[in-house]
Every structure is written in structure tokens, then in C-alpha cells.
Coordinates of C-alpha atoms and ligand atoms in Angstrom, one line a residue:
X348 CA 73.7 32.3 72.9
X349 CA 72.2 30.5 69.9
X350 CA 73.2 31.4 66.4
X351 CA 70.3 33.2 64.3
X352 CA 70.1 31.7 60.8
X353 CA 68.1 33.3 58.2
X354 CA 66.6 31.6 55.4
X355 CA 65.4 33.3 52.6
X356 CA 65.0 33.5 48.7
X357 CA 67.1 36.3 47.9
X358 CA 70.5 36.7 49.8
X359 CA 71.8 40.3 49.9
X360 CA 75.3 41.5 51.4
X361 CA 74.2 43.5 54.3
X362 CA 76.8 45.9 54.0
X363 CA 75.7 47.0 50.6
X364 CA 71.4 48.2 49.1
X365 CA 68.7 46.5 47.4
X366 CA 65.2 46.8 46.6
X367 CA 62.5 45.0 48.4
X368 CA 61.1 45.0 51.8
X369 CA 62.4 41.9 52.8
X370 CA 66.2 42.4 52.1
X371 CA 66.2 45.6 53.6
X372 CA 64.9 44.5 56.8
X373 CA 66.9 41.1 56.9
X374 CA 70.0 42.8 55.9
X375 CA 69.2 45.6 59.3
X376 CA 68.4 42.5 61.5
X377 CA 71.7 40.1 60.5
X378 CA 73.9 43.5 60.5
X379 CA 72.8 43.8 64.4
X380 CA 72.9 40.0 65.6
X381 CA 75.7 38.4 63.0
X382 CA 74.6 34.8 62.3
X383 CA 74.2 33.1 59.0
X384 CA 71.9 34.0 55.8
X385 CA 71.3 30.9 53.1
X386 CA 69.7 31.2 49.6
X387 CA 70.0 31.5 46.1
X388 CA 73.1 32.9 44.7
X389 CA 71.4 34.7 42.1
X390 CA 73.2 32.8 39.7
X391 CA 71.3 31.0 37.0
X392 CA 73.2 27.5 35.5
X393 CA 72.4 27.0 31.8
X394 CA 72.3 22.9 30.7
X395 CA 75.0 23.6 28.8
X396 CA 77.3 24.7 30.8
X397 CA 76.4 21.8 33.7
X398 CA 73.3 22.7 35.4
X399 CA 71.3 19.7 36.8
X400 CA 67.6 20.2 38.0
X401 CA 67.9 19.3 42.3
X402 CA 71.4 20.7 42.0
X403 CA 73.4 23.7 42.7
X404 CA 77.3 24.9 43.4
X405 CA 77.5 26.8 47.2
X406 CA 79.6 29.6 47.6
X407 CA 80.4 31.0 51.0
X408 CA 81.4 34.6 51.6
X409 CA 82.0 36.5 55.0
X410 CA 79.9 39.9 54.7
X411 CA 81.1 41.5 58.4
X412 CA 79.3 39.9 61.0
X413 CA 77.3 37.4 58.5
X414 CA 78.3 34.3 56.8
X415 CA 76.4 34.6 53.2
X416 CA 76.0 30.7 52.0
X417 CA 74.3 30.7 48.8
X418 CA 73.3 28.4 46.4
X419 CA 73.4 28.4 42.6
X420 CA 70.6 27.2 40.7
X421 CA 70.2 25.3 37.2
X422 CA 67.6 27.0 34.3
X423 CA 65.1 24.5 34.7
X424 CA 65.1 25.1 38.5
X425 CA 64.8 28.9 38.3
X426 CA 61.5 28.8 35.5
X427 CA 59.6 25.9 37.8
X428 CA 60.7 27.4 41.1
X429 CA 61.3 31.3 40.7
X430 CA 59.5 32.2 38.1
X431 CA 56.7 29.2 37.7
X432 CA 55.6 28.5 40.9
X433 CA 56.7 31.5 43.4
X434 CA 56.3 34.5 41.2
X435 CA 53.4 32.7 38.5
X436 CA 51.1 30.6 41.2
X437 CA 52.0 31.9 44.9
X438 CA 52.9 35.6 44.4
X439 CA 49.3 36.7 42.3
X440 CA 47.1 34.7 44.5
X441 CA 48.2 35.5 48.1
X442 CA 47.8 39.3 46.3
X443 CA 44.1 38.6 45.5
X444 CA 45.1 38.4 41.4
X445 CA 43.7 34.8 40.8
X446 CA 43.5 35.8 37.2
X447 CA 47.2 36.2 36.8
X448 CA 47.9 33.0 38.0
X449 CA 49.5 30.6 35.5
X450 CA 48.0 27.0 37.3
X451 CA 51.1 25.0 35.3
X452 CA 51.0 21.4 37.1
X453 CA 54.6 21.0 36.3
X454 CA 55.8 24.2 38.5
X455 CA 55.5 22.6 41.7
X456 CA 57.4 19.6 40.9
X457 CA 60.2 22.2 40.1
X458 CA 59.5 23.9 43.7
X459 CA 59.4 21.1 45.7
X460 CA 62.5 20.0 43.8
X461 CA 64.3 23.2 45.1
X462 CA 63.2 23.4 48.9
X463 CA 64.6 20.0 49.0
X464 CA 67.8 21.0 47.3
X465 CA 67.8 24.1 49.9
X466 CA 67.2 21.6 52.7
X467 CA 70.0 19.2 51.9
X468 CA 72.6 21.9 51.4
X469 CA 71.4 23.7 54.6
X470 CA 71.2 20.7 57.4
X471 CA 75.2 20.3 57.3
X472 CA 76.0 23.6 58.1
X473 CA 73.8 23.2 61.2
X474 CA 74.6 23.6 64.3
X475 CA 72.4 21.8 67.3
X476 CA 70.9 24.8 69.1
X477 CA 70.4 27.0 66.2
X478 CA 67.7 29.0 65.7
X479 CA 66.6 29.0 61.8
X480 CA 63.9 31.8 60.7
X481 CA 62.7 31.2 57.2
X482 CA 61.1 33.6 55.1
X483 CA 58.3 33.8 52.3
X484 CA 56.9 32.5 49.6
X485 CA 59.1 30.7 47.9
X486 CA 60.1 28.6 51.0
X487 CA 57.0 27.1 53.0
X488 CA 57.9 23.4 52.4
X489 CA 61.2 24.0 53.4
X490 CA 61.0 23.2 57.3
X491 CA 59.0 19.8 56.1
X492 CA 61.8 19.1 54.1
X493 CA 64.3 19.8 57.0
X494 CA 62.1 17.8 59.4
X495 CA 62.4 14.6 56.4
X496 CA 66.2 15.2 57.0
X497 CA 66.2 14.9 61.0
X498 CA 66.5 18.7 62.0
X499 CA 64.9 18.8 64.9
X500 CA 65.9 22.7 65.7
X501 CA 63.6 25.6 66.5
X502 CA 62.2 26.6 63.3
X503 CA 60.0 29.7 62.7
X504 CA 58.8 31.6 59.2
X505 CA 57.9 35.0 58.6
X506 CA 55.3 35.7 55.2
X507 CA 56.6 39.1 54.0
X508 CA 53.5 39.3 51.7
X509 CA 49.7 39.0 52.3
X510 CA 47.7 35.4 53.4
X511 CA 44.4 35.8 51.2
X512 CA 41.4 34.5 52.7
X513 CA 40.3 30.9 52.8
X514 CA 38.2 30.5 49.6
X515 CA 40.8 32.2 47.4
X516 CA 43.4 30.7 48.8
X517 CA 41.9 27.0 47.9
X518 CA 42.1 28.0 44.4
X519 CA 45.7 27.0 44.3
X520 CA 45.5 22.8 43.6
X521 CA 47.6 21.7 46.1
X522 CA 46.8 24.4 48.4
X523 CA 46.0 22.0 51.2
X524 CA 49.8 20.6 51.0
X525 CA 50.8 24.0 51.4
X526 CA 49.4 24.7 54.6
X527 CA 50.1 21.7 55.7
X528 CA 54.0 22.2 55.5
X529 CA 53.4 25.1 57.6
X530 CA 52.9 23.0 60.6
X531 CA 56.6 21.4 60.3
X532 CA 57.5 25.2 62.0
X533 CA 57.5 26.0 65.4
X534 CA 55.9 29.5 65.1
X535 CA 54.5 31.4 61.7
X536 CA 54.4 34.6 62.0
X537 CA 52.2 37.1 59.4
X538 CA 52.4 40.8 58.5
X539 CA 48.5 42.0 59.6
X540 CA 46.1 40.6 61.6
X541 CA 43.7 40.6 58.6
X542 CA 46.9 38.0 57.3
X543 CA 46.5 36.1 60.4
X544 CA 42.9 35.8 60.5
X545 CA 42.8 34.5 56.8
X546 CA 45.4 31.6 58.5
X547 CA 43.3 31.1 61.7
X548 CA 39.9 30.4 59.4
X549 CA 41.6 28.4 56.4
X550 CA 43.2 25.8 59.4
X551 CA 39.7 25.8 61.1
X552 CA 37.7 25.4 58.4
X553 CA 39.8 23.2 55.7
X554 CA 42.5 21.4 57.9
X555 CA 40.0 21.2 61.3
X556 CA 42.8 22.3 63.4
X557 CA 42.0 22.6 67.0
X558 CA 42.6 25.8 68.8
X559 CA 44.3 25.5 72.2
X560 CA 44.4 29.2 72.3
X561 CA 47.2 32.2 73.5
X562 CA 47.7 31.7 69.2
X563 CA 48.7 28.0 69.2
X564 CA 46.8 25.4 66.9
X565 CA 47.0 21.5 66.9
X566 CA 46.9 19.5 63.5
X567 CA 49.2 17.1 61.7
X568 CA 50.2 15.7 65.6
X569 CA 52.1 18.9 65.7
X570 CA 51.3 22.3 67.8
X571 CA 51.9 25.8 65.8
X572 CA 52.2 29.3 66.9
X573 CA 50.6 31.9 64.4
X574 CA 50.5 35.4 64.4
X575 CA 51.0 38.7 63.4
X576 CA 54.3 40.2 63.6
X577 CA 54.2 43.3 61.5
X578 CA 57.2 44.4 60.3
X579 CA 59.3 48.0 60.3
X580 CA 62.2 50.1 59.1
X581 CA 65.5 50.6 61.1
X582 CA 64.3 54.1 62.2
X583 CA 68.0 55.3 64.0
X584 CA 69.5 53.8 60.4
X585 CA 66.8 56.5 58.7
X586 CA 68.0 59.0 61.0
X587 CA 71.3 59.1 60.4
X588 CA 71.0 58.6 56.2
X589 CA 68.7 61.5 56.5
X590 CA 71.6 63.5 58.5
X591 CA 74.8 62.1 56.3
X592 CA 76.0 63.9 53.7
X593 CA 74.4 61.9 50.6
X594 CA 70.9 62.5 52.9
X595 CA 71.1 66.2 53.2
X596 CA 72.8 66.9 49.6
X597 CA 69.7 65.1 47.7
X598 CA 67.2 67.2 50.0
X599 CA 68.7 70.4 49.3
X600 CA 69.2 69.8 45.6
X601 CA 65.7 69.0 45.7
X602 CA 64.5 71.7 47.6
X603 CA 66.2 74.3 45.2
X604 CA 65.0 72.6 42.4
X605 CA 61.1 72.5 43.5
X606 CA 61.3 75.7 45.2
X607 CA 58.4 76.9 43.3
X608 CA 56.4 73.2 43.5
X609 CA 55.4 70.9 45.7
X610 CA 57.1 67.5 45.1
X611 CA 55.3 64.2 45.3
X612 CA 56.8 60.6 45.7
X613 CA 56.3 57.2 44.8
X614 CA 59.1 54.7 45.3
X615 CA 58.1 50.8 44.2
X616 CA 59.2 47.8 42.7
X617 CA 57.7 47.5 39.5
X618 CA 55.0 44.9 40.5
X619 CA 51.4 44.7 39.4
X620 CA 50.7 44.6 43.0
X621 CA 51.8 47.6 43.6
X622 CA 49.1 49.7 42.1
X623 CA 51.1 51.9 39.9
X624 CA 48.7 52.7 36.7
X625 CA 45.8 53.4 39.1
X626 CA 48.3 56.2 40.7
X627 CA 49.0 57.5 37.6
X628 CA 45.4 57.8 36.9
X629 CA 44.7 59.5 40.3
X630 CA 47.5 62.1 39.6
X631 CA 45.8 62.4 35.8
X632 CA 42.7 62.9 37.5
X633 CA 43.8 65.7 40.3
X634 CA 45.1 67.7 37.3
X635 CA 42.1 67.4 35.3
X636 CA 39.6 68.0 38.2
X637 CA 42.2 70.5 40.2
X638 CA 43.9 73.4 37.6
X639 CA 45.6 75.1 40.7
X640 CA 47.7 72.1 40.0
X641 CA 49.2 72.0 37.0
X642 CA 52.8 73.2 36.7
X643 CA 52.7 73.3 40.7
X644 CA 52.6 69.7 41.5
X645 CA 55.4 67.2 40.2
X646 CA 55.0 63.4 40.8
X647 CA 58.2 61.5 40.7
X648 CA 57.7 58.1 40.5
X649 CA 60.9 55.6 40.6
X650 CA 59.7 52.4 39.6
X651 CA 62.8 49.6 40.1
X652 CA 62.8 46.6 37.5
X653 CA 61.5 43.5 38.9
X654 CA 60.9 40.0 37.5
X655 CA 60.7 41.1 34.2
X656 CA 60.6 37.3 32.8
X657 CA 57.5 36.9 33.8
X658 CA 55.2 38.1 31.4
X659 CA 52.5 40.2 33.9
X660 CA 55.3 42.6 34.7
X661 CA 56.4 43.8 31.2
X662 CA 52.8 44.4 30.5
X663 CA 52.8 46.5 33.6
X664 CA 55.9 47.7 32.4
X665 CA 54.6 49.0 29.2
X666 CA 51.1 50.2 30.7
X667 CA 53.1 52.5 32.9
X668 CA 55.1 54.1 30.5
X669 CA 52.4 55.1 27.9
X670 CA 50.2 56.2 31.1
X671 CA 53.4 58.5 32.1
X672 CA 54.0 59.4 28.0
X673 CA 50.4 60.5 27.7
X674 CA 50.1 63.0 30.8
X675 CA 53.4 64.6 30.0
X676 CA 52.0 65.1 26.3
X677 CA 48.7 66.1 27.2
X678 CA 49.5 68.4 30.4
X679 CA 53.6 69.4 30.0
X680 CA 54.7 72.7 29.6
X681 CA 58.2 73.8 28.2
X682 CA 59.3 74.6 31.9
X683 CA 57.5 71.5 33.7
X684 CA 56.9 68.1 33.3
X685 CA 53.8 66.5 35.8
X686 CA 55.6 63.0 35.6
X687 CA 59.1 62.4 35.8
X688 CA 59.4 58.3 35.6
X689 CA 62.5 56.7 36.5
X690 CA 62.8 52.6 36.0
X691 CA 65.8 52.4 38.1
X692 CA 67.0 51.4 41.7
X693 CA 68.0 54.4 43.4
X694 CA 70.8 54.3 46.4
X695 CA 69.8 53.7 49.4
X696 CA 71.5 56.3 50.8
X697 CA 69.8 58.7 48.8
X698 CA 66.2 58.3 49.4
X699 CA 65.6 59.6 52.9
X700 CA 66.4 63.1 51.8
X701 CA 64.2 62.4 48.4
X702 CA 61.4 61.4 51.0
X703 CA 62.0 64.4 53.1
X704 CA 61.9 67.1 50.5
X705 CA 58.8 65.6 48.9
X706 CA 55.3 67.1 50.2
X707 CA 53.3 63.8 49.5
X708 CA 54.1 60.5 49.5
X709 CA 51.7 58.1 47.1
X710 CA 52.0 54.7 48.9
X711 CA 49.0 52.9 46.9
X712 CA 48.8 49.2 46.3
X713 CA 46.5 47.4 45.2
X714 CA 47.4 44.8 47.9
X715 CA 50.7 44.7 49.4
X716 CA 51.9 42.5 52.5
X717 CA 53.1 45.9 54.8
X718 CA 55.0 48.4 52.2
X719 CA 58.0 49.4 54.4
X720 CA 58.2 53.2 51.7
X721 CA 55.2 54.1 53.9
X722 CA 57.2 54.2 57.5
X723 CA 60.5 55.3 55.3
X724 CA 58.9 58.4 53.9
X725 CA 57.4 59.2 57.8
X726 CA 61.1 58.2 59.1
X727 CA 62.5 60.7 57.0
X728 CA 60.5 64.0 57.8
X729 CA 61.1 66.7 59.8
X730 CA 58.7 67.0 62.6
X731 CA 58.5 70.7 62.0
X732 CA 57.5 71.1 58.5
X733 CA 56.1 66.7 57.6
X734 CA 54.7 66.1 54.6
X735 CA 51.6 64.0 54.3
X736 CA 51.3 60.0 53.6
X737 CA 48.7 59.1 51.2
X738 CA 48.4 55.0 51.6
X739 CA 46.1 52.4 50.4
X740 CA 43.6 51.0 52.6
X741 CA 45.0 47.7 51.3
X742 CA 48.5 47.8 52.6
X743 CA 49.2 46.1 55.6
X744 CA 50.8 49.2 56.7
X745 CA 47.3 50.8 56.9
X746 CA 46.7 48.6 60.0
X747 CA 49.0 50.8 61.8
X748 CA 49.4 54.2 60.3
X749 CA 45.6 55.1 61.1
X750 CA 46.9 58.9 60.7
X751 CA 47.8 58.5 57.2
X752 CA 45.0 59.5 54.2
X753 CA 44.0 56.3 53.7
X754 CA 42.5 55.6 50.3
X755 CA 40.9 53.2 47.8
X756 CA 43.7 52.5 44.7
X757 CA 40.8 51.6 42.9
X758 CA 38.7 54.6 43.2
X759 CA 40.9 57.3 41.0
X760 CA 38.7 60.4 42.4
X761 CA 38.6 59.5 45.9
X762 CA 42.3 59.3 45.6
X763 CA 42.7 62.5 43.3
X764 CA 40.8 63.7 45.8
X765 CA 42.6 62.8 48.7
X766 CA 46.1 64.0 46.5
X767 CA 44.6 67.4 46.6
X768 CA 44.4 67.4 50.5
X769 CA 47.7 66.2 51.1
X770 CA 48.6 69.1 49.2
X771 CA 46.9 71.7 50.8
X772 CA 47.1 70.5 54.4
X773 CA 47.7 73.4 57.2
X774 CA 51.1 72.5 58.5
X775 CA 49.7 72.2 62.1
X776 CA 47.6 68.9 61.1
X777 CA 50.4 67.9 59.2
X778 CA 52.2 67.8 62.3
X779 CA 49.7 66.4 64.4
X780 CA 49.3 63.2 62.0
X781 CA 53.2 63.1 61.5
X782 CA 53.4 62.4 65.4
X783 CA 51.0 59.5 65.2
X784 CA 52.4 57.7 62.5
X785 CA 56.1 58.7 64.2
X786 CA 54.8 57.6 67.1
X787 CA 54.1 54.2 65.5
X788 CA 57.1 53.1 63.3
X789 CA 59.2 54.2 66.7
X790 CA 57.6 52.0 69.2
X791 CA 57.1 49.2 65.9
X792 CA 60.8 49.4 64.3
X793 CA 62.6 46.4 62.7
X794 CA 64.3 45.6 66.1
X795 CA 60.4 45.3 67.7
X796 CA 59.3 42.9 64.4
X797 CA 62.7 40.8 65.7
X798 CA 62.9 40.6 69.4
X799 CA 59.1 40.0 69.2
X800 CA 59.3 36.8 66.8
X801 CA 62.2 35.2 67.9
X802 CA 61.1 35.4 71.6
X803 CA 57.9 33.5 70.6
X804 CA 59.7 31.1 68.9
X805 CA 62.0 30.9 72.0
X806 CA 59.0 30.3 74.1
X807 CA 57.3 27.5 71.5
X808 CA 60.0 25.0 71.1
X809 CA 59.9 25.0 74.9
X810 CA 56.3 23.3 74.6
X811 CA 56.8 21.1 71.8
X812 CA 57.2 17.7 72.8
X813 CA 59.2 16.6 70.0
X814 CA 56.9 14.7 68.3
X815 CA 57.7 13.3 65.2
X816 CA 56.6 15.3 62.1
X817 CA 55.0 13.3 59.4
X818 CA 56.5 13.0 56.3
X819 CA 54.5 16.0 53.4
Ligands
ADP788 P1 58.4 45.1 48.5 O1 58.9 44.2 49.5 O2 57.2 44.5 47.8 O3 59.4 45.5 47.4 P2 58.3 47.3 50.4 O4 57.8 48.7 50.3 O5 57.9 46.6 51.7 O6 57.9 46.5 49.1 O7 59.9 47.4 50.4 C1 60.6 48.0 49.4 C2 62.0 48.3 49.9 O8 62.8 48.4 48.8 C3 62.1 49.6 50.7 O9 63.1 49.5 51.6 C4 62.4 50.6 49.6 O10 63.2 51.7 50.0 C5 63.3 49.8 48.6 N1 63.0 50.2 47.2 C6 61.8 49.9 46.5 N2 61.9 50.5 45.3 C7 63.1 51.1 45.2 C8 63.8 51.8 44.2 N3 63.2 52.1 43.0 N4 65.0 52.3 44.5 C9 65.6 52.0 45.7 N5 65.0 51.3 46.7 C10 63.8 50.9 46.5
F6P789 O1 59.0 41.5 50.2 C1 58.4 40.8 49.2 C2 59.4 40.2 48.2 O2 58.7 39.3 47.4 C3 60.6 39.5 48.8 O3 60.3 38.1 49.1 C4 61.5 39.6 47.6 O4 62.8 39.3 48.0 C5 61.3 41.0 47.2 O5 59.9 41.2 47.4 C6 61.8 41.3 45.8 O6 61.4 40.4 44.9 P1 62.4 39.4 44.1 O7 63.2 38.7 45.1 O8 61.6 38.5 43.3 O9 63.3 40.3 43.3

């Protein structure tokens, strides 16, 4: 059988949690097959103490069934690559925010500079008939740069966040070299159809690909497979955290302690995309509109830190907290607070029974590629007694979990609105919606989102020719 090798940004050891979609589901797929995962250390290399733009110590570490290979990377590497290019250019304009976008010419020297660093570090530990799966943002060029190097192994990617449509996506300069360096993979795989669609029309329209149909495209003398491959949670993993002793200790603690409440949940990264201030506005608005609310509904929002060197995430960062400050102030009592913030990553193993004690869940980006708290919290319910998933309309989850309340982030009474059904929902329609969405992140789990892609790109490299990939 051929060895699975992952590529991706961010290398977590599988064994242990993290925050963010994408470590969490590559963490559930390597724990499964075994294989290797290759990426950045985490480690950032001042000058001074030696750190070189284009270069980077490897470390190798034996997590269980994985091999971890990582790579460090110098300052200058980090600000161009991490925090210039993927997190300042790529990351707000695939989410729709072109006017967060920092268009600094000198980032994508620095990006380039590292997928070619990944690529020469990765081709030696190669074996012939591996199968290498990249992931996101950070890494499109990096089959192209492969390719430069002779690696002529089945090569698929996966884009964990959204593919904006044509006309925004040309915004980026440069944005035609991008897509281009998508065609040096066998298949490319996106969260939502909507994702895929964007892809299908920007090839058509701006690289005149030709479509030779059953989701392959011809350009740059080199046939693609796109589509969507939505992914999902490890629901038998959910099962058993809810079950375990961590699981069931948070839900009763929580279930004593909001014995009197109901208890709603929001569980993010701290990212602009996430649509956190508008929430906050939606919950002011519910107990401004809706008095039957105040001190019976409690919103706990845990908010992990994330990327706060760049600059559009401690303004978020600080928008949050006086939004949170100011409804405490203006609607606490002694005995209850509406808000209770918490900028922390919470253990893994304790939010299924946080999900399950909680009435509502407020899943409400802005834009988000799939938002994998939206099939958690509907994991971790019990059938008997669900409580009710309010999700944007702009989450790629919404594609799927038509039995959710799906709202508009943007309009704060519509969602108030919506809040104040959730809570009042007759628990036989809870049910009834809980079986759908159930239903859904079954038959859709992490293990469908795997078998699915790499059996397409199984099936791809059989009708690729081998014909030589031109040089990006
Ligand atoms: P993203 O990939 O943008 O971070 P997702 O919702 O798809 O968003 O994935 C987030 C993952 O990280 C989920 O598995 C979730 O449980 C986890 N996570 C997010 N925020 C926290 C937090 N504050 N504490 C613990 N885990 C978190
Ligand atoms: O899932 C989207 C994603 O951007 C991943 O690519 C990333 O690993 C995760 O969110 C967390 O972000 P970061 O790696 O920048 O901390």
C-alpha cells in the first residue's frame, strides 16, 4: 500500500489538541492511516542567532503511527511568508475582506522563497509511490516547485478555507500565477460547491481552460481534477469524548451550574472572519428586544488567540472585549453576567460535554471555509433532549446542515431573532432537526472527506500521461 504524506502549514502531534479545523481533522486522518506529516516547526530563527532567508533546521520526531518532519524557519521567512503573504494577502481575500489585504510586492518573494525551501527539504524524504496531499493556503506553489525538482508522484491539495469568486479573486497581482501552480496537482479538492464553482469560472474565464468534463480541466498541457470535498469531524472520536470521564464531568458541572439558564456557545479562533463582534451584537440585541431574556440566557464565548502579529486581529481583539465589557456593564446583575469571554484554547477533551450542556450554539461567520464547531456541537448532543444550531448562511457548513437556523451575521435582528427561537424551540422540532443535521455529519465524517479524495486522486494519476509540467 502507498505511504500517505501530508503536507501542510502547521504540524501538530496527533496524539496531543489544537485549535483550528485543519489540525484537528489531519491529526484524526494520520492517527488512522500512519504515514508522514511535513511543515513548519513552529520555530521562528532570529538573524542573530543564524537564520538565513531559503533556509531552515529539520527535526524529525515519531508521534505513534506518524513521522512529524518539520522545518524551522528564519524571521524574515516567517513576516514575508506567514504573516505577509498567507495571513496579510491570501487569508482576507479568499474571505471576501479585500480591504484588509496588505498588497506588499515584497511578500511573495518571501512565499515563493519558502515553498521552495519546503520543496527541497521534502523531495529526499520521498519515496516513489507515495501519495503526497497538500493543504491550504500557504502552500499552492508547492507541487510546482516539486514538479521543478523531478517529483513526478501523485499529488493532490485540499483548500481548507473559501475560493472567492473570479473578480475578487483577480484583485490579488499575481493572482493568475497562483492558479496556475494549481495545475502542477493531480486533483484539487475545495470545501463547498459554491468554492468549486468560483474555481471552475476563474479557469474558464481567465486561464481558458478546457473542460473535458466528469470534473477534469485541461490547461498548462496538464489535466486537473477539481472538486468539492467537504470536510467533517471524527464523529465515534466525539462519541467517546462526550462519554469519557473529562466529557461527562464538564457537562454535569455545567448543567448544575445553569440549572436555572439556558446556556449558549461560541467556540472560535479569534479571526476577523469569524464574525465575532456581529454575534455579540445579535446577543446585545436579543436582550434589548427580548427582556424574558436577561438573567436567563448566558453566552459563553471562548475565543482562542490567533495570529496576533498581524495587526487586523488585535483590533478584533480589542473590539471584542469592549463589545463583551459594555453588555456585562450595561445588562449584568450581581448574580449573572450575559457574557462570560474566555481568550483561551480550551482542551479538547473538554468541549463535547461544554457543547452538549449548552442549548444554542452561535456558529456565525462572516465567511468561513466549512467551520467544523458546527458538526462538533451536533456530534455532541443527545438525541433526546438536542439543542439547536444557529449558523451563518456563509459557512460552508451551511451547504450541508440545511436543518440548522441558518442566518445572516450581518443582519443583528434577523439573528437576535433567530437566538430567541433557538431558545424557545419545542423539544420535538428540536429533535427532528437534530436527526437531519446527525444524519449528515454521520454519512459526511472526516473518514468520508478522506477515502473520497484520495480515491480520486488514486483514479487521476492513472490518466495523466506524464507530461511534463512547465516550469511557474
Ligand atoms: P478554523 O479552521 O478556521 O479554526 P473550524 O471551526 O473549522 O475553524 O475548526 C476549529 C477547530 O479548532 C475545531 O475542531 C474546534 O473545536 C477547535 N477550536 C477552535 N477554537 C477553539 C478553542 N477556543 N478552544 C479549543 N478548541 C478550539
Ligand atoms: O483551517 C484554516 C486554518 O487557516 C488552517 O490552515 C490553520 O492551520 C488554522 O486555520 C489555524 O491558523 P494558524 O495556523 O495560522 O494558527
Amino acid at each position: 500500500m502507498s505511504r500517505l504524506v501530508v503536507v501542510s502549514n502547521r504540524v501538530a502531534d496527533p496524539r496531543r489538541t489544537a485549535a483550528g479545523g485543519l489540525a484537528v481533522a489531519l491529526a484524526d486522518v494520520l492517527n488512522s492511516t500512519g504515514g508522514l506529516w511535513f511543515g513548519w516547526s513552529g520555530r521562528i530563527v532570529e538573524a542573530a542567532a543564524g537564520g538565513k532567508p531559503g533556509e531552515g533546521a529539520m527535526h524529525t520526531q515519531q508521534a505513534g503511527p506518524v513521522k512529524l518532519v518539520t522545518v524551522d524557519l528564519c524571521r524574515q521567512d516567517h513576516d514575508e511568508f506567514y504573516v505577509g503573504y498567507s495571513n496579510g494577502v491570501l487569508w482576507p481575500v479568499f474571505h471576501y475582506r479585500l480591504d484588509l489585504a496588505d498588497f506588499d510586492a515584497g511578500y511573495i518573494a518571501g512565499y515563493r522563497r519558502v515553498n521552495q525551501l519546503f520543496a527541497r527539504k521534502l523531495q529526499p524524504q520521498l519515496r516513489p509511490d507515495d501519495i503526497i496531499w497538500i493543504h491550504d493556503y500557504h502552500l499552492i506553489p508547492l507541487a510546482a516547485e516539486l514538479r521543478a525538482l523531478g517529483c513526478t508522484n501523485r499529488i493532490g491539495f485540499f483548500l481548507h478555507i473559501p475560493l472567492p469568486p473570479p473578480l475578487i479573486l483577480a484583485a490579488i497581482p499575481g493572482h493568475d500565477w497562483l492558479i496556475r501552480a494549481l495545475f502542477a496537482y493531480d486533483v484539487v479538492g475545495f470545501q463547498s460547491q459554491a468554492d468549486h464553482g468560483h474555481f471552475c469560472r476563474y479557469i474558464e474565464t481567465e486561464a481558458h481552460a478546457q473542460n473535458l468534463g466528469d470534473g477534469r480541466w485541461r490547461a498548462f498541457n496538464r489535466t486537473v481534477h477539481a472538486g468539492a470535498f467537504p470536510i467533517g469531524i471524527d464523529v465515534e472520536e466525539f462519541n467517546a469524548l462526550v462519554q469519557a470521564p473529562d466529557g461527562r464531568d464538564m457537562y454535569e458541572r455545567m448543567q448544575q451550574e445553569y440549572a436555572r439558564r439556558k446556556l449558549l456557545i461560541g467556540v472560535d479562533r479569534l479571526d476577523y472572519s469569524k464574525g465575532l463582534p456581529q454575534r455579540m451584537r445579535s446577543f446585545r440585541d436579543l436582550l434589548q428586544r427580548y427582556p424574558e431574556t436577561r438573567n436567563s440566557a448566558t453566552l459563553i464565548q471562548i475565543a482562542s488567540p490567533s495570529r496576533e502579529d498581524v495587526s487586523a486581529y488585535t483590533d478584533i481583539l480589542h473590539e471584542l472585549e469592549t463589545l463583551c465589557g459594555s453588555i456585562n456593564g450595561n445588562y449584568g446583575e450581581l448574580e449573572w453576567m450575559p457574557v462570560r469571554y474566555i481568550h483561551r484554547t480550551v482542551a479538547r477533551s473538554r468541549l463535547p460535554g461544554l457543547y452538549r450542556a449548552s442549548r444554542v450554539a452561535l456558529v456565525t461567520p462572516l465567511r468561513d471555509g466549512m467551520n467544523l464547531v458546527a458538526k462538533e456541537f451536533v456530534a455532541s448532543q443527545d438525541p433526546q433532549d438536542p439543542g439547536v444550531l444557529v449558523l451563518s448562511r456563509f459557512a460552508g457548513a451551511a451547504e450541508q446542515l440545511t436543518d440548522a437556523l441558518l442566518v445572516n451575521p450581518y443582519d443583528v435582528e434577523g439573528t437576535a431573532n433567530a437566538i430567541h427561537l433557538a431558545l424557545q424551540m419545542p423539544v420535538e422540532e428540536r429533535r427532528a432537526r437534530h436527526q437531519g443535521l446527525m444524519a449528515n455529519v454521520r454519512d459526511y465524517d472526516v473518514h468520508w472527506w478522506c477515502d473520497s479524495f484520495l480515491e480520486c486522486l488514486e483514479k487521476a494519476k492513472a490518466e495523466e500521461t506524464g507530461t511534463p509540467w512547465l516550469r511557474l
